GROMACS .gro file of C-alpha atoms in nm:
model
  436
    1MET     CA    1   1.960  -5.922   0.221
    2SER     CA    2   1.996  -5.547   0.258
    3ALA     CA    3   1.811  -5.317   0.023
    4SER     CA    4   2.032  -5.138  -0.229
    5LEU     CA    5   2.059  -4.762  -0.199
    6PRO     CA    6   1.877  -4.561  -0.466
    7ARG     CA    7   2.100  -4.435  -0.742
    8PRO     CA    8   2.134  -4.054  -0.745
    9PRO     CA    9   1.970  -3.875  -1.040
   10ARG     CA   10   2.199  -3.816  -1.336
   11VAL     CA   11   2.296  -3.458  -1.413
   12GLY     CA   12   2.421  -3.323  -1.745
   13VAL     CA   13   2.715  -3.089  -1.796
   14TRP     CA   14   2.697  -2.939  -2.144
   15LEU     CA   15   3.033  -2.783  -2.237
   16ILE     CA   16   3.071  -2.511  -2.499
   17GLY     CA   17   3.415  -2.585  -2.643
   18ALA     CA   18   3.375  -2.952  -2.556
   19ARG     CA   19   3.689  -3.077  -2.732
   20GLY     CA   20   3.921  -2.806  -2.601
   21SER     CA   21   4.192  -2.855  -2.342
   22VAL     CA   22   3.984  -2.741  -2.047
   23ALA     CA   23   3.680  -2.950  -2.139
   24THR     CA   24   3.890  -3.259  -2.205
   25THR     CA   25   4.060  -3.219  -1.868
   26VAL     CA   26   3.718  -3.177  -1.703
   27VAL     CA   27   3.587  -3.503  -1.849
   28ALA     CA   28   3.910  -3.693  -1.786
   29GLY     CA   29   3.944  -3.555  -1.434
   30CYS     CA   30   3.589  -3.643  -1.336
   31ALA     CA   31   3.637  -3.998  -1.466
   32ALA     CA   32   3.972  -4.038  -1.288
   33VAL     CA   33   3.842  -3.914  -0.953
   34THR     CA   34   3.523  -4.120  -0.979
   35ALA     CA   35   3.727  -4.434  -1.048
   36GLY     CA   36   3.957  -4.364  -0.755
   37LEU     CA   37   4.261  -4.325  -0.982
   38HIS     CA   38   4.344  -3.977  -0.851
   39PRO     CA   39   4.237  -3.760  -0.555
   40PRO     CA   40   4.014  -3.454  -0.614
   41THR     CA   41   4.301  -3.207  -0.568
   42GLY     CA   42   4.190  -2.851  -0.645
   43MET     CA   43   3.818  -2.919  -0.605
   44VAL     CA   44   3.668  -2.683  -0.349
   45THR     CA   45   3.344  -2.884  -0.336
   46GLU     CA   46   3.536  -3.190  -0.215
   47THR     CA   47   3.659  -3.012   0.099
   48PRO     CA   48   3.482  -3.062   0.437
   49ASP     CA   49   3.290  -2.733   0.415
   50PHE     CA   50   3.088  -2.860   0.117
   51THR     CA   51   3.058  -3.236   0.158
   52ASP     CA   52   2.704  -3.228   0.303
   53CYS     CA   53   2.553  -2.962   0.076
   54GLY     CA   54   2.348  -3.202  -0.136
   55LEU     CA   55   2.573  -3.155  -0.438
   56PRO     CA   56   2.541  -3.413  -0.715
   57PRO     CA   57   2.814  -3.677  -0.684
   58LEU     CA   58   3.081  -3.676  -0.951
   59SER     CA   59   2.968  -4.024  -1.055
   60SER     CA   60   2.627  -3.881  -1.155
   61LEU     CA   61   2.766  -3.628  -1.406
   62VAL     CA   62   2.712  -3.692  -1.778
   63PHE     CA   63   2.904  -3.483  -2.032
   64GLY     CA   64   2.819  -3.347  -2.375
   65GLY     CA   65   2.861  -3.022  -2.563
   66HIS     CA   66   2.932  -2.829  -2.881
   67ASP     CA   67   3.259  -2.775  -3.063
   68THR     CA   68   3.382  -2.663  -3.403
   69VAL     CA   69   3.665  -2.918  -3.423
   70ASP     CA   70   3.623  -3.288  -3.492
   71CYS     CA   71   3.924  -3.435  -3.307
   72PRO     CA   72   3.776  -3.709  -3.085
   73LEU     CA   73   3.814  -3.666  -2.711
   74PRO     CA   74   4.030  -3.981  -2.670
   75LYS     CA   75   4.284  -3.842  -2.918
   76ARG     CA   76   4.268  -3.498  -2.756
   77ALA     CA   77   4.333  -3.660  -2.419
   78GLU     CA   78   4.631  -3.849  -2.561
   79ALA     CA   79   4.777  -3.521  -2.686
   80LEU     CA   80   4.729  -3.362  -2.343
   81ALA     CA   81   4.899  -3.660  -2.178
   82ALA     CA   82   5.192  -3.628  -2.419
   83GLY     CA   83   5.220  -3.262  -2.317
   84GLY     CA   84   5.219  -3.342  -1.947
   85VAL     CA   85   4.873  -3.198  -1.880
   86LEU     CA   86   4.716  -3.538  -1.804
   87PRO     CA   87   4.899  -3.820  -1.624
   88PRO     CA   88   5.063  -4.084  -1.847
   89GLY     CA   89   4.833  -4.377  -1.907
   90LEU     CA   90   4.517  -4.196  -1.793
   91PRO     CA   91   4.358  -4.165  -2.142
   92ALA     CA   92   4.380  -4.543  -2.186
   93ALA     CA   93   4.242  -4.609  -1.837
   94ILE     CA   94   3.933  -4.395  -1.897
   95ALA     CA   95   3.891  -4.454  -2.271
   96SER     CA   96   3.528  -4.564  -2.237
   97GLU     CA   97   3.431  -4.248  -2.046
   98LEU     CA   98   3.604  -4.025  -2.302
   99THR     CA   99   3.433  -4.209  -2.588
  100ALA     CA  100   3.092  -4.181  -2.421
  101ALA     CA  101   3.134  -3.806  -2.376
  102ASP     CA  102   3.258  -3.764  -2.733
  103ARG     CA  103   2.939  -3.929  -2.865
  104GLU     CA  104   2.742  -3.646  -2.703
  105ILE     CA  105   2.934  -3.364  -2.874
  106ARG     CA  106   2.751  -3.186  -3.154
  107PRO     CA  107   2.897  -2.987  -3.445
  108GLY     CA  108   2.983  -2.626  -3.368
  109GLY     CA  109   2.915  -2.302  -3.541
  110PRO     CA  110   2.785  -2.076  -3.672
  111ALA     CA  111   2.990  -2.194  -3.968
  112PRO     CA  112   3.093  -1.959  -4.251
  113GLY     CA  113   2.810  -1.922  -4.496
  114ASP     CA  114   2.543  -2.037  -4.249
  115ALA     CA  115   2.228  -1.855  -4.361
  116ARG     CA  116   2.028  -1.909  -4.042
  117ASP     CA  117   1.938  -1.604  -3.837
  118GLU     CA  118   2.008  -1.566  -3.465
  119ASP     CA  119   1.682  -1.719  -3.349
  120ASP     CA  120   1.728  -2.022  -3.574
  121LEU     CA  121   2.076  -2.075  -3.430
  122ILE     CA  122   1.954  -2.037  -3.072
  123ALA     CA  123   1.675  -2.285  -3.141
  124ALA     CA  124   1.921  -2.534  -3.291
  125PHE     CA  125   2.159  -2.505  -2.996
  126ALA     CA  126   1.873  -2.544  -2.747
  127ALA     CA  127   1.737  -2.847  -2.934
  128ASP     CA  128   2.077  -3.017  -2.905
  129ILE     CA  129   2.080  -2.961  -2.530
  130GLN     CA  130   1.724  -3.080  -2.485
  131ASP     CA  131   1.791  -3.392  -2.692
  132PHE     CA  132   2.092  -3.466  -2.469
  133VAL     CA  133   1.877  -3.439  -2.156
  134ARG     CA  134   1.600  -3.659  -2.297
  135ARG     CA  135   1.817  -3.933  -2.444
  136CYS     CA  136   2.041  -3.962  -2.137
  137GLY     CA  137   1.751  -3.959  -1.891
  138LEU     CA  138   1.892  -3.660  -1.701
  139GLU     CA  139   1.711  -3.484  -1.420
  140ARG     CA  140   1.860  -3.152  -1.525
  141ALA     CA  141   2.164  -3.009  -1.702
  142VAL     CA  142   2.390  -2.705  -1.667
  143VAL     CA  143   2.560  -2.533  -1.961
  144VAL     CA  144   2.921  -2.418  -1.907
  145ASN     CA  145   3.113  -2.204  -2.154
  146VAL     CA  146   3.481  -2.305  -2.164
  147ALA     CA  147   3.549  -2.193  -2.523
  148SER     CA  148   3.835  -1.960  -2.609
  149THR     CA  149   3.792  -1.590  -2.544
  150GLU     CA  150   3.614  -1.400  -2.819
  151PRO     CA  151   3.663  -1.026  -2.892
  152PRO     CA  152   3.401  -0.787  -2.752
  153PRO     CA  153   3.099  -0.764  -2.984
  154THR     CA  154   3.044  -0.470  -3.215
  155GLY     CA  155   2.696  -0.359  -3.307
  156ALA     CA  156   2.372  -0.526  -3.202
  157SER     CA  157   2.445  -0.877  -3.328
  158LEU     CA  158   2.483  -1.152  -3.071
  159PRO     CA  159   2.831  -1.311  -3.062
  160PRO     CA  160   2.855  -1.693  -3.043
  161SER     CA  161   2.889  -1.694  -2.664
  162SER     CA  162   2.563  -1.501  -2.631
  163LEU     CA  163   2.384  -1.731  -2.874
  164TYR     CA  164   2.480  -2.022  -2.652
  165ALA     CA  165   2.380  -1.840  -2.336
  166ALA     CA  166   2.037  -1.769  -2.484
  167ALA     CA  167   2.009  -2.132  -2.595
  168ALA     CA  168   2.087  -2.254  -2.243
  169LEU     CA  169   1.804  -2.046  -2.102
  170ARG     CA  170   1.569  -2.155  -2.377
  171ALA     CA  171   1.646  -2.517  -2.297
  172GLY     CA  172   1.562  -2.453  -1.931
  173CYS     CA  173   1.924  -2.494  -1.814
  174PRO     CA  174   2.135  -2.285  -1.575
  175TYR     CA  175   2.435  -2.119  -1.740
  176VAL     CA  176   2.795  -2.063  -1.632
  177ASN     CA  177   3.036  -1.844  -1.827
  178PHE     CA  178   3.391  -1.949  -1.736
  179THR     CA  179   3.537  -1.716  -2.001
  180PRO     CA  180   3.566  -1.337  -2.047
  181SER     CA  181   3.339  -1.360  -2.352
  182THR     CA  182   3.009  -1.171  -2.354
  183GLY     CA  183   2.763  -1.453  -2.284
  184LEU     CA  184   2.466  -1.324  -2.086
  185HIS     CA  185   2.630  -0.981  -2.048
  186HIS     CA  186   2.494  -0.872  -2.387
  187PRO     CA  187   2.234  -0.595  -2.332
  188SER     CA  188   1.982  -0.782  -2.546
  189LEU     CA  189   1.981  -1.073  -2.301
  190ALA     CA  190   1.916  -0.884  -1.978
  191THR     CA  191   1.540  -0.929  -1.981
  192VAL     CA  192   1.577  -1.284  -2.115
  193ALA     CA  193   1.790  -1.384  -1.818
  194GLU     CA  194   1.553  -1.219  -1.572
  195ALA     CA  195   1.245  -1.382  -1.724
  196SER     CA  196   1.399  -1.728  -1.736
  197GLY     CA  197   1.375  -1.798  -1.362
  198LEU     CA  198   1.709  -1.981  -1.389
  199PRO     CA  199   2.033  -1.935  -1.194
  200TYR     CA  200   2.348  -1.827  -1.376
  201ALA     CA  201   2.708  -1.748  -1.283
  202GLY     CA  202   3.025  -1.601  -1.433
  203ARG     CA  203   3.234  -1.463  -1.575
  204ASP     CA  204   3.599  -1.550  -1.648
  205GLY     CA  205   3.737  -1.819  -1.420
  206LYS     CA  206   3.994  -1.700  -1.168
  207THR     CA  207   4.269  -1.961  -1.202
  208GLY     CA  208   4.614  -1.801  -1.171
  209GLN     CA  209   4.739  -1.445  -1.187
  210THR     CA  210   4.412  -1.286  -1.080
  211LEU     CA  211   4.368  -1.543  -0.802
  212LEU     CA  212   4.700  -1.422  -0.662
  213ARG     CA  213   4.603  -1.057  -0.711
  214SER     CA  214   4.278  -1.105  -0.522
  215ALA     CA  215   4.479  -1.234  -0.226
  216LEU     CA  216   4.769  -0.986  -0.241
  217GLY     CA  217   4.558  -0.674  -0.310
  218PRO     CA  218   4.374  -0.696   0.025
  219MET     CA  219   4.707  -0.763   0.201
  220PHE     CA  220   4.850  -0.432   0.085
  221ALA     CA  221   4.530  -0.247   0.176
  222GLN     CA  222   4.506  -0.409   0.520
  223ARG     CA  223   4.870  -0.330   0.597
  224ALA     CA  224   4.820   0.032   0.482
  225LEU     CA  225   5.097  -0.001   0.223
  226ALA     CA  226   5.068   0.233  -0.077
  227VAL     CA  227   5.085   0.051  -0.409
  228ARG     CA  228   5.230   0.284  -0.672
  229ALA     CA  229   5.238   0.051  -0.971
  230TRP     CA  230   5.134  -0.306  -1.054
  231SER     CA  231   5.245  -0.443  -1.389
  232GLY     CA  232   5.221  -0.794  -1.528
  233THR     CA  233   5.302  -1.020  -1.818
  234ASN     CA  234   5.135  -1.344  -1.927
  235LEU     CA  235   5.313  -1.595  -2.150
  236LEU     CA  236   5.091  -1.876  -2.275
  237GLY     CA  237   5.029  -2.101  -2.574
  238GLY     CA  238   4.757  -2.337  -2.684
  239GLY     CA  239   4.420  -2.231  -2.820
  240ASP     CA  240   4.377  -1.965  -2.555
  241GLY     CA  241   4.714  -1.810  -2.634
  242ALA     CA  242   4.619  -1.791  -3.001
  243ALA     CA  243   4.278  -1.639  -2.920
  244LEU     CA  244   4.429  -1.381  -2.684
  245ALA     CA  245   4.671  -1.266  -2.955
  246ASP     CA  246   4.367  -1.070  -3.076
  247PRO     CA  247   4.387  -0.727  -2.907
  248GLY     CA  248   4.012  -0.719  -2.846
  249ALA     CA  249   4.011  -1.059  -2.676
  250ALA     CA  250   4.315  -0.963  -2.468
  251ALA     CA  251   4.144  -0.643  -2.358
  252ALA     CA  252   3.840  -0.842  -2.242
  253LYS     CA  253   4.068  -1.072  -2.044
  254ASN     CA  254   4.265  -0.790  -1.884
  255ALA     CA  255   3.956  -0.596  -1.775
  256GLY     CA  256   3.888  -0.847  -1.497
  257LYS     CA  257   4.250  -0.849  -1.382
  258GLU     CA  258   4.250  -0.470  -1.349
  259ARG     CA  259   3.910  -0.458  -1.180
  260VAL     CA  260   4.029  -0.683  -0.898
  261LEU     CA  261   4.310  -0.439  -0.815
  262ALA     CA  262   4.084  -0.135  -0.827
  263ASP     CA  263   3.829  -0.300  -0.599
  264THR     CA  264   4.074  -0.441  -0.343
  265LEU     CA  265   4.320  -0.150  -0.330
  266GLY     CA  266   4.063   0.128  -0.352
  267THR     CA  267   4.278   0.299  -0.618
  268VAL     CA  268   4.394   0.222  -0.968
  269PRO     CA  269   4.773   0.179  -0.969
  270GLU     CA  270   4.990   0.250  -1.269
  271GLY     CA  271   5.082  -0.040  -1.492
  272GLU     CA  272   4.909  -0.289  -1.721
  273VAL     CA  273   4.913  -0.655  -1.814
  274HIS     CA  274   5.067  -0.777  -2.138
  275ILE     CA  275   4.960  -1.110  -2.287
  276ASP     CA  276   5.198  -1.283  -2.528
  277ASP     CA  277   5.115  -1.591  -2.733
  278VAL     CA  278   5.405  -1.839  -2.717
  279PRO     CA  279   5.283  -2.150  -2.904
  280ALA     CA  280   5.574  -2.361  -2.779
  281LEU     CA  281   5.437  -2.336  -2.423
  282GLY     CA  282   5.120  -2.528  -2.515
  283ASP     CA  283   4.886  -2.547  -2.215
  284TRP     CA  284   5.145  -2.410  -1.976
  285LYS     CA  285   5.137  -2.049  -1.858
  286THR     CA  286   5.380  -1.814  -1.685
  287ALA     CA  287   5.240  -1.502  -1.517
  288TRP     CA  288   5.483  -1.243  -1.378
  289ASP     CA  289   5.381  -0.947  -1.160
  290HIS     CA  290   5.598  -0.650  -1.058
  291ILE     CA  291   5.451  -0.452  -0.766
  292ALA     CA  292   5.604  -0.120  -0.660
  293PHE     CA  293   5.486   0.006  -0.321
  294ASP     CA  294   5.575   0.254  -0.048
  295GLY     CA  295   5.629   0.160   0.313
  296PHE     CA  296   5.673   0.367   0.631
  297LEU     CA  297   5.832   0.711   0.572
  298GLY     CA  298   5.795   0.662   0.197
  299THR     CA  299   6.049   0.381   0.175
  300ARG     CA  300   6.036   0.241  -0.180
  301MET     CA  301   5.992  -0.138  -0.203
  302ILE     CA  302   5.926  -0.404  -0.465
  303LEU     CA  303   5.743  -0.740  -0.466
  304GLN     CA  304   5.774  -0.969  -0.766
  305THR     CA  305   5.576  -1.290  -0.817
  306ILE     CA  306   5.602  -1.567  -1.075
  307TRP     CA  307   5.312  -1.807  -1.126
  308GLN     CA  308   5.385  -2.104  -1.350
  309GLY     CA  309   5.108  -2.352  -1.402
  310CYS     CA  310   4.891  -2.551  -1.638
  311ASP     CA  311   4.579  -2.352  -1.717
  312SER     CA  312   4.367  -2.659  -1.800
  313ALA     CA  313   4.457  -2.834  -1.475
  314LEU     CA  314   4.382  -2.517  -1.279
  315ALA     CA  315   4.049  -2.457  -1.453
  316ALA     CA  316   3.905  -2.810  -1.469
  317PRO     CA  317   3.839  -2.865  -1.096
  318LEU     CA  318   3.670  -2.525  -1.075
  319VAL     CA  319   3.444  -2.612  -1.369
  320LEU     CA  320   3.338  -2.929  -1.185
  321ASP     CA  321   3.282  -2.725  -0.866
  322LEU     CA  322   3.066  -2.475  -1.049
  323ALA     CA  323   2.863  -2.738  -1.233
  324ARG     CA  324   2.780  -2.906  -0.900
  325LEU     CA  325   2.705  -2.584  -0.711
  326VAL     CA  326   2.487  -2.433  -0.984
  327THR     CA  327   2.302  -2.761  -1.030
  328ARG     CA  328   2.225  -2.769  -0.658
  329ALA     CA  329   2.117  -2.403  -0.665
  330HIS     CA  330   1.883  -2.487  -0.954
  331GLU     CA  331   1.743  -2.784  -0.766
  332THR     CA  332   1.666  -2.575  -0.457
  333GLY     CA  333   1.479  -2.309  -0.657
  334LEU     CA  334   1.737  -2.029  -0.671
  335SER     CA  335   1.732  -1.805  -0.976
  336GLY     CA  336   1.911  -1.503  -1.115
  337PRO     CA  337   2.279  -1.409  -1.077
  338LEU     CA  338   2.462  -1.624  -0.822
  339SER     CA  339   2.687  -1.355  -0.678
  340GLU     CA  340   2.782  -1.597  -0.399
  341LEU     CA  341   3.004  -1.777  -0.650
  342GLY     CA  342   3.227  -1.472  -0.702
  343PHE     CA  343   3.513  -1.668  -0.544
  344PHE     CA  344   3.555  -1.849  -0.877
  345PHE     CA  345   3.554  -1.548  -1.113
  346LYS     CA  346   3.750  -1.239  -1.215
  347ASP     CA  347   3.434  -1.049  -1.309
  348PRO     CA  348   3.149  -1.199  -1.101
  349VAL     CA  349   2.783  -1.136  -1.175
  350GLY     CA  350   2.582  -0.952  -0.911
  351GLU     CA  351   2.714  -0.764  -0.610
  352GLY     CA  352   2.981  -0.902  -0.380
  353PRO     CA  353   3.331  -0.853  -0.242
  354SER     CA  354   3.646  -0.875  -0.454
  355ALA     CA  355   3.892  -0.988  -0.185
  356LEU     CA  356   3.956  -1.362  -0.202
  357GLY     CA  357   3.914  -1.423   0.172
  358GLU     CA  358   3.581  -1.240   0.183
  359GLN     CA  359   3.463  -1.423  -0.129
  360TYR     CA  360   3.544  -1.756   0.031
  361ALA     CA  361   3.349  -1.661   0.344
  362VAL     CA  362   3.047  -1.581   0.124
  363LEU     CA  363   3.090  -1.911  -0.060
  364ARG     CA  364   3.099  -2.106   0.267
  365GLU     CA  365   2.781  -1.934   0.382
  366PHE     CA  366   2.620  -2.022   0.048
  367GLY     CA  367   2.718  -2.384   0.102
  368GLY     CA  368   2.553  -2.374   0.439
  369ARG     CA  369   2.231  -2.250   0.284
  370LEU     CA  370   2.240  -2.526   0.024
  371LYS     CA  371   2.296  -2.777   0.302
  372GLY     CA  372   1.990  -2.654   0.487
  373ALA     CA  373   1.769  -2.637   0.181
  374GLY     CA  374   1.704  -3.010   0.163
  375GLU     CA  375   1.500  -3.151  -0.121
  376LEU     CA  376   1.224  -2.926  -0.248
  377GLY     CA  377   0.896  -3.062  -0.374
  378ASP     CA  378   0.816  -3.067  -0.743
  379GLY     CA  379   0.590  -2.766  -0.711
  380ALA     CA  380   0.850  -2.552  -0.535
  381ARG     CA  381   1.174  -2.625  -0.714
  382ALA     CA  382   1.288  -2.428  -1.015
  383GLY     CA  383   1.442  -2.741  -1.160
  384ALA     CA  384   1.471  -2.824  -1.523
  385LEU     CA  385   1.099  -2.763  -1.557
  386GLY     CA  386   1.201  -2.398  -1.587
  387GLU     CA  387   0.962  -2.257  -1.327
  388SER     CA  388   1.082  -1.963  -1.122
  389GLY     CA  389   1.159  -1.994  -0.753
  390GLY     CA  390   0.833  -1.823  -0.672
  391GLY     CA  391   0.633  -2.056  -0.892
  392SER     CA  392   0.506  -1.773  -1.112
  393GLY     CA  393   0.771  -1.764  -1.382
  394ALA     CA  394   0.732  -1.967  -1.697
  395ALA     CA  395   1.008  -2.151  -1.875
  396ALA     CA  396   0.921  -1.934  -2.169
  397VAL     CA  397   1.200  -1.685  -2.226
  398GLY     CA  398   1.062  -1.351  -2.341
  399GLU     CA  399   1.148  -1.136  -2.638
  400LEU     CA  400   1.502  -1.001  -2.661
  401GLN     CA  401   1.529  -0.631  -2.594
  402GLY     CA  402   1.415  -0.423  -2.886
  403GLY     CA  403   1.177  -0.696  -2.994
  404SER     CA  404   1.402  -0.794  -3.285
  405ARG     CA  405   1.518  -1.137  -3.169
  406ALA     CA  406   1.280  -1.392  -3.019
  407ALA     CA  407   1.449  -1.618  -2.765
  408ALA     CA  408   1.119  -1.736  -2.624
  409THR     CA  409   1.034  -2.095  -2.563
  410GLY     CA  410   0.704  -2.265  -2.519
  411GLU     CA  411   0.574  -2.409  -2.196
  412PRO     CA  412   0.717  -2.743  -2.083
  413GLN     CA  413   0.544  -3.034  -2.252
  414ASP     CA  414   0.402  -3.324  -2.054
  415GLY     CA  415   0.610  -3.249  -1.746
  416SER     CA  416   0.941  -3.316  -1.921
  417VAL     CA  417   1.257  -3.197  -1.757
  418VAL     CA  418   1.334  -2.926  -2.009
  419ALA     CA  419   1.131  -2.653  -2.172
  420THR     CA  420   1.040  -2.691  -2.536
  421ALA     CA  421   1.247  -2.509  -2.794
  422GLY     CA  422   1.174  -2.458  -3.160
  423GLU     CA  423   1.339  -2.715  -3.385
  424PRO     CA  424   1.599  -2.597  -3.638
  425LYS     CA  425   1.421  -2.522  -3.962
  426ASP     CA  426   1.662  -2.730  -4.166
  427GLY     CA  427   1.709  -3.005  -3.911
  428SER     CA  428   2.077  -2.918  -3.864
  429VAL     CA  429   2.268  -2.829  -3.552
  430ALA     CA  430   2.513  -2.553  -3.477
  431GLY     CA  431   2.791  -2.517  -3.227
  432ALA     CA  432   3.052  -2.300  -3.064
  433GLY     CA  433   3.295  -2.058  -3.212
  434GLU     CA  434   3.671  -2.090  -3.164
  435GLU     CA  435   3.740  -2.325  -2.879
  436ARG     CA  436   3.994  -2.318  -2.597
   0.00000   0.00000   0.00000
């Protein structure tokens, strides 16, 4: 009788906006691929360049999260199937997986009238994440923000996305911001992120129009063609369309689109992107670009592109890719901004190229380093124990800048896989803001 192979450690994926379209497609897609019902189309980490990088298998992922809505995931999946986002019959085939994930979703917030201050909210969010890790027997967990875009913050207060980012660090978890929302980019969190000894990545997933721009921009530059103007329009519905009807949220979204052109072309062409909410489109999106450029002897030419796709189906495989890559980076002791993951984002953290081809080359090299890292010993890894890669950092997250908001945690207790956070004073939990 042959000995059975050891089961890989289970890894948590905690989704902010856990009942939204993107999150539901993530959970459903992972279940469908794991069960062999569908191929992993669109997943970069399932291509040959990344198959031996030590990434956690899809079957080891356990899902939970926060959300402000109470529609159960099975019903949300049925609605997505009715809209053509998920294949017909898939929600019924994976009903148990959807139900299991829904049991791990906690109420969102901060709700209107909630009297708790920022540190109480951060502590409550972190406690939810830690409870998830403990109850599910997870080796570690990564927090991924897939909630709808929020407007840029005004004043010193932390917006919901930043409260969740701080909670992720306090819970000893890596953080990924797949949205344009502030997250860890808030000035008050700079020292918190640095002191955490944890890896993080973001922001704003590159799924459609900007993906195309990051490929076409370098083409024009490499062919020495002069781009005079680059204008665009986005038509979309669903929760994201409604959120982006807010001018502030739309401006945050467009900043990344414009930055890609400036970086790849070396100049800022005329033109801007308009985002229109069309509720009838649901989760489907049309992105149109009109590019005016000059060729040899000043000959005027035009390129027009139309991208029509389902945003949730474009985003979900990338969320799974990022959860696996960041988990592996955490396991091998990496910390700080993971600029090597710029391939996935409009506005990547850290320094790196903006051209899609160059970003992919950096990503492949990163995969090679993960492949060569092997398994680190308990004393060397910056796993969910929250120690820094150098072994000197504590899981305790320091004071927020200005000393007005404490995001600090205590030291890990009894070798548990997450750092200890303060319990909510009233025993309640809080969750995300408006969800995608």
